[in-house]
C-alpha angles and dihedrals in degrees: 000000000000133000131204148249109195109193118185121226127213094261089069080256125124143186127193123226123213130217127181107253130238111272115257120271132246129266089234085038094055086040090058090051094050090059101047085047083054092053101040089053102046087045079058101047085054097050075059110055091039093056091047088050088055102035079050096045086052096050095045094071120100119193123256143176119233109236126213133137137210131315140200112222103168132098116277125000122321118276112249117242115053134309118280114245096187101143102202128190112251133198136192112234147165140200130207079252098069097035092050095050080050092054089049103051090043087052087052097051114126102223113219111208106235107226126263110294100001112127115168093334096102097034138270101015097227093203085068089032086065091053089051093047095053098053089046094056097040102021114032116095108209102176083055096062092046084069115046081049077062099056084086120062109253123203135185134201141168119248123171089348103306125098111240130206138206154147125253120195125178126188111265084212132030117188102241125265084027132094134226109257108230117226138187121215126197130189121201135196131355085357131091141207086284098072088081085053087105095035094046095069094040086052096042091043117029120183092212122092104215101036119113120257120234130213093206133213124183116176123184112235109250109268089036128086124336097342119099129267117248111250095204125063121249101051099145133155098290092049081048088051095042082056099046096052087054087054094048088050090040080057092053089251097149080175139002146151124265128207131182153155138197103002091355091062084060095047097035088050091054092043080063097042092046096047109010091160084062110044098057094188129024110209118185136151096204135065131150127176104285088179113020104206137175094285091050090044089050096053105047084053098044104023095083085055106035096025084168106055092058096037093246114161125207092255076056098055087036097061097035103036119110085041078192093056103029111038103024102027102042090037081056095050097049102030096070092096084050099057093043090052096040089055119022099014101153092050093067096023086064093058085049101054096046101053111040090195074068104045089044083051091046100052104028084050081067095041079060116046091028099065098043125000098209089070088076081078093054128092093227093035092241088270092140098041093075098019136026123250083242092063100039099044083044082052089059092038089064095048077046109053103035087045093222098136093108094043101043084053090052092069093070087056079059114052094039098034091070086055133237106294099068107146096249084062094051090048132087125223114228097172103096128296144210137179136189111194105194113192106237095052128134104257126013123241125184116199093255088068088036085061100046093072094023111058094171098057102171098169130017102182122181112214126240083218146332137117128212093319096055095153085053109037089046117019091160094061093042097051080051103052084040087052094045092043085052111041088057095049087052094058101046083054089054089049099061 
């Protein structure tokens, strides 16, 4: 049997050609085919119900203001009559007092030998502890670093009852016919407000001509640093980012950016979902899933098979597949600390802030595993390869001498101990947003999961390189991708 092909010429004629055509097919062939047609059909009915149920989800949400009012943290009742708003200068210092009681209490460490071949695996290697030690106690200049925290100007005030601190730092030059931005800055745990110390200067003077310039404001989250602990139970991240928007008024800011990690992602989040009309861009470099819903579920299930359909890069199935591996095996191996500190903080904070070999084990282990995994394989635990011994041991002086380790813990106890439904974790943010997702991070998140909580996504940048510090391991990468998410939220802003 043929079949034909008829072509037309110019001259309106045609011929047919003739080609000997395939032989027929099977009846278990065409019933192959039939199959794979089947499946092929019904893969594709599910992308697109999927894709409805998302496209629907999205849709659903509707935007809303947390709510929350005024609280009292100090000890005691408050006093009658207003708040005061006395803003006071503040510096770091020491004394030979405090430095020799240190040097005792580091003599008098009991060194525990780590086991064969262990590395970082089962913590804080101590064969490496000992190195650190030594060159905290004979080559760490402490007094040095006081004063390089004192080359920005530090404040203090009290809100709600506690005594906050923070640093302040203004451009020393502002190109003419334009305004300091100002930007708020949150740690989180176990940092400290010097982890911006290399950001700050990258963000007030820029080299660029045509970067922004930042009026900067870092606070320390009560109960770290050198703000006070609260005195009451129940101070979480919502109560932190209440405070801080009555800092940033107290310091005339109508209106500012916010950026944070760790801890700081979760405040300066409610400080956009309790004020969106005043924080006009949301930068953070971590978010995890506050409220793990049926998109996020599906795609964990399906996005290994179908990447596309939930705009998962390679970076994206890398870091999540195998979901056993990467997102249950690896959360258990680095969540202990979290369960012990969202339940029983003040037991083991009280070891810690006795021994300050412990405390030093307890926060550098972190520095360590948190910014590469990989370095759990390594003797020193990779902690010099990314920061210096200066800034981390200057890190743990801070947590020392203010002696802030319990109550810093205690804000995990609570966040978690009012469960996982509170209401910030059930809202969307529609103020920008914009999100750095550096490699080596805690936990993973594509954009699809960014977008679940942050409907206004302005900006999704993938990292070159950084681990859990980021502001900190690379300062250089963060004030870029700060500079990029809000030039362009300024525009926008121009154009309307």
């Amino acid at each position: 049997m043929n079949y034909s092909l008829i072509i037309a010429h110019q001259n309106h004629s045609a011929r047919i050609l003739t080609h000997p055509s395939p032989p027929p097919l099977s009846k278990s062939e065409e019933s192959s085919v039939e199959q794979t047609r089947g499946t092929m059909f019904t893969e594709l009915l599910v992308c697109l119900l999927i894709g409805g149920l998302i496209c629907f989800l999205v849709q659903r949400s509707r935007k809303q203001v947390l709510k929350t009012e005024d609280g009292w943290w100090g000890p005691g009742a408050p006093p009658d009559g207003g708040e005061d708003v006395t803003i006071y200068p503040f510096k770091v210092s020491t004394s030979d007092k405090e430095l020799e009681d240190l040097y005792t209490r580091i003599d008098q460490t009991r060194p525990v030998p780590s086991l064969e071949d262990s590395q970082f695996n089962y913590g804080f290697n101590s064969q490496y502890l000992q190195k650190v030690v030594s060159y905290w106690r004979h080559d760490f200049d402490w007094r040095g670093q006081v004063d390089k925290l004192n080359q920005y100007s530090h404040f203090k005030t009290n809100i709600e009852g506690v005594n906050i601190h923070y640093l302040h730092v203004k451009p020393k030059k502002v190109p003419v016919g334009s305004a300091a931005i100002p930007l708020i800055m949150v740690h989180g745990w176990p940092g400290s407000f010097y982890e911006f110390y290399g950001l700050i200067p990258l963000l007030t003077e820029p080299t660029e001509p045509h970067d922004l310039v930042f009026e900067v404001v870092c606070p320390s989250i009560p109960g770290y640093g050198f703000s006070e602990a609260p005195h009451k139970k129940g101070f979480d991240s919502v109560c932190a980012a209440h405070i801080f928007h009555k800092l940033m008024r107290r310091l005339g800011f109508q209106q500012f950016y916010a950026h944070g990690g760790d801890w700081g992602w979760l405040v300066t989040t409610n400080m956009a979902q309790l004020q969106p009309k005043t924080v006009k861009g949301l930068h953070v470099n971590f978010a995890p899933p506050s409220k793990p819903g049926l998109p996020l579920a599906l795609s964990v299930m399906l996005g290994n098979r179908f990447p596309k359909l939930f705009g998962f890069t390679d970076m994206d199935v890398q870091r999540l597949y195998p979901c056993m591996d990467k997102l249950v095996v690896e959360t258990i191996k680095e969540s202990g600390y979290m369960h012990i500190q969202a339940t029983k903080p003040d037991t083991v904070g009280r070891g810690l802030n006795d021994s300050p070999v412990g405390l030093a084990a307890y926060i550098l282990e972190k520095f360590s595993t948190w910014t590469s995994r990989d370095f759990r394989n390594l003797e020193d635990g990779g902690l010099t390869r990314k920061f210096s011994l200066d800034d981390l041991l200057t890190n743990v002086m801070i947590y020392w001498t203010s002696g802030c380790i319990v109550s810093s813990m205690r804000f995990y106890k609570e966040n978690f101990g009012k469960g996982l439904n509170a209401p910030h974790s059930k809202m969307t943010v529609f103020v920008p947003t914009g999100f750095a997702c550096f490699p080596n991070e805690l936990m993973h998140t594509p954009k699809l999961w960014v977008k679940q909580k942050y409907r206004n996504l302005v900006t999704f940048t993938p990292m070159a390189r950084g681990g859990h510090f980021a502001a900190m391991e690379e300062p250089q990468l963060m004030a870029e991708d700060i500079q990029k998410f809000i030039k362009l939220v300024e525009k926008k802003k121009k154009q309307q």
